[in-house]
XYZ file of C-alpha atoms in Angstrom:
203
model
C 24.749 -88.464 26.844
C 21.003 -88.057 26.952
C 21.343 -84.347 27.571
C 23.941 -84.004 24.839
C 21.704 -85.846 22.403
C 18.792 -83.649 23.397
C 20.826 -80.495 22.853
C 22.039 -81.827 19.526
C 18.501 -82.602 18.423
C 17.371 -79.173 19.593
C 20.130 -77.453 17.625
C 19.340 -79.519 14.556
C 15.683 -78.579 14.769
C 16.550 -74.864 15.102
C 18.937 -75.056 12.185
C 16.318 -76.760 10.067
C 13.743 -74.115 11.011
C 16.155 -71.264 10.280
C 17.300 -72.714 7.007
C 13.784 -73.485 5.876
C 12.914 -69.823 6.619
C 15.580 -68.617 4.159
C 14.015 -67.659 0.860
C 15.289 -67.226 -2.650
C 14.952 -64.115 -4.820
C 11.466 -65.296 -5.804
C 10.468 -65.529 -2.138
C 10.385 -69.388 -1.853
C 12.981 -72.131 -1.164
C 13.195 -74.988 -3.625
C 12.843 -78.675 -2.565
C 16.345 -79.459 -3.736
C 17.848 -76.763 -1.524
C 15.954 -78.116 1.518
C 17.188 -81.645 0.868
C 20.730 -80.409 0.410
C 20.558 -78.438 3.667
C 19.247 -81.453 5.597
C 21.967 -83.618 4.157
C 24.635 -81.193 5.275
C 23.171 -81.062 8.767
C 23.240 -84.859 9.057
C 26.885 -84.915 8.126
C 27.911 -82.200 10.626
C 29.486 -82.962 13.957
C 28.145 -81.744 17.264
C 30.667 -78.888 17.519
C 29.938 -77.754 13.964
C 26.225 -77.763 14.646
C 26.758 -75.655 17.761
C 28.815 -73.149 15.740
C 26.172 -72.999 13.023
C 23.403 -72.514 15.574
C 25.366 -69.767 17.335
C 26.056 -68.007 14.048
C 22.395 -68.261 13.072
C 21.289 -66.983 16.489
C 23.759 -64.090 16.184
C 22.493 -63.338 12.676
C 18.926 -63.443 13.937
C 19.765 -61.009 16.730
C 21.438 -58.700 14.211
C 18.372 -58.911 12.016
C 16.107 -58.173 14.978
C 18.328 -55.220 15.916
C 18.226 -53.973 12.339
C 14.453 -54.406 12.232
C 14.153 -52.467 15.484
C 16.365 -49.700 14.108
C 14.338 -49.570 10.917
C 11.105 -49.535 12.911
C 12.462 -46.739 15.093
C 13.634 -44.852 12.009
C 10.241 -45.360 10.434
C 8.602 -44.012 13.591
C 10.932 -41.021 13.562
C 10.276 -40.564 9.873
C 6.540 -40.634 10.539
C 6.955 -38.017 13.257
C 9.084 -35.875 10.947
C 6.529 -36.337 8.189
C 3.728 -35.249 10.524
C 5.741 -32.217 11.625
C 6.468 -31.320 8.007
C 2.816 -31.722 7.088
C 1.884 -29.498 10.019
C 4.431 -26.910 8.880
C 3.043 -27.110 5.347
C -0.494 -26.628 6.670
C 0.670 -23.670 8.757
C 2.455 -22.171 5.757
C -0.631 -22.644 3.603
C -2.730 -20.970 6.286
C -0.262 -18.089 6.496
C -0.245 -17.859 2.717
C -4.049 -17.700 2.665
C -3.993 -14.948 5.291
C -1.377 -13.045 3.313
C -3.444 -13.344 0.154
C -6.505 -12.025 1.998
C -4.460 -9.111 3.354
C -3.034 -8.521 -0.121
C -6.531 -8.366 -1.638
C -7.675 -6.024 1.136
C -4.644 -3.812 0.543
C -5.403 -3.736 -3.179
C -8.971 -2.639 -2.453
C -7.709 -0.025 0.008
C -5.131 1.195 -2.507
C -7.810 1.461 -5.183
C -9.962 3.571 -2.855
C -6.991 5.801 -2.033
C -6.267 6.271 -5.736
C -9.902 7.224 -6.353
C -9.790 9.722 -3.488
C -6.504 11.075 -4.832
C -8.034 11.560 -8.280
C -11.022 13.345 -6.752
C -8.650 15.554 -4.758
C -6.653 16.357 -7.887
C -9.822 17.289 -9.752
C -10.902 19.485 -6.839
C -7.503 21.183 -6.784
C -7.669 21.791 -10.523
C -11.153 23.254 -10.173
C -9.973 25.432 -7.298
C -7.003 26.596 -9.384
C -9.293 27.564 -12.260
C -11.600 29.410 -9.869
C -8.597 31.178 -8.394
C -7.440 32.254 -11.851
C -10.942 33.484 -12.637
C -11.032 35.446 -9.383
C -7.637 36.950 -10.135
C -8.856 38.060 -13.543
C -12.037 39.495 -12.024
C -10.047 41.330 -9.352
C -7.731 42.791 -11.979
C -10.717 43.945 -14.014
C -12.205 45.538 -10.904
C -8.903 47.272 -10.185
C -8.814 48.613 -13.729
C -12.402 49.789 -13.461
C -11.712 51.437 -10.107
C -8.657 53.138 -11.606
C -10.762 54.416 -14.502
C -13.389 55.662 -12.081
C -10.700 57.387 -10.035
C -9.417 59.075 -13.174
C -12.926 60.141 -14.156
C -13.556 61.373 -10.639
C -10.349 63.376 -10.721
C -11.374 64.841 -14.066
C -14.840 65.701 -12.748
C -13.346 67.160 -9.593
C -10.941 69.272 -11.630
C -13.782 70.440 -13.891
C -15.906 71.181 -10.883
C -13.073 73.185 -9.348
C -12.662 75.209 -12.533
C -16.400 75.785 -12.796
C -16.487 76.791 -9.139
C -13.737 79.291 -9.726
C -15.571 80.675 -12.760
C -18.834 80.797 -10.829
C -17.106 82.583 -7.970
C -15.683 85.147 -10.369
C -19.082 85.608 -12.018
C -20.692 85.891 -8.625
C -18.264 88.607 -7.601
C -18.883 90.539 -10.806
C -22.615 90.101 -10.431
C -22.456 91.279 -6.842
C -20.432 94.246 -7.908
C -22.898 95.011 -10.689
C -25.846 94.813 -8.313
C -24.090 97.006 -5.792
C -23.263 99.558 -8.484
C -26.795 99.500 -9.820
C -28.204 100.051 -6.364
C -25.863 102.928 -5.780
C -26.806 104.463 -9.115
C -30.466 104.185 -8.346
C -30.005 105.678 -4.924
C -27.879 108.578 -6.046
C -29.539 109.124 -9.450
C -26.325 110.298 -10.975
C -24.809 108.846 -14.127
C -21.237 108.313 -13.410
C -19.097 107.583 -16.383
C -16.817 105.493 -14.276
C -19.701 103.408 -12.997
C -21.022 102.920 -16.504
C -17.628 101.745 -17.572
C -17.610 99.266 -14.713
C -21.057 98.042 -15.666
C -20.027 97.646 -19.274
C -17.007 95.740 -18.159
C -19.199 93.510 -16.006
C -21.508 92.740 -18.952
C -18.556 92.040 -21.174
C -17.212 89.537 -18.643
C -20.610 87.794 -18.267
């Protein structure tokens, strides 16, 4: 009986502690609720008290299990949050690197465009020079052709003059030869005079 009474008192104390730990929506238990709970406990039998204590212990274990699960979930959530933050930091770092590369590429592209413009200007200048050279070459060809024509004309004139000079030279040689013969012989030959007259007429 002493042990039973001790167990009963122990259960009552635990029930009182558990019930006094229950709070209302405002977070505190009213005095009337405590008095009502104590009155109910006093009126309960030993078996009922044991059932209530067991149910409260079971509820407490469930609450502890739930708290442990929530704590574990919170820990997992914290780990996930840290991993996500790390991923965000890595993405921001990658984004910064990409922006730096993008700016460098823009600068490089600008330089290439400047070089391309310079090259285009050089090509245009070269094209103009080439056109000028073509025009100059054509003018030189025309001038050379004119000179060739003039040279041909001069050559033809020279050939004609040479032929005339050769004919004159032959007549002159013939005249000199005839004159020498006349002087040597001392005879006036009508035929020779006719030849001389003909020679003078030709000259």
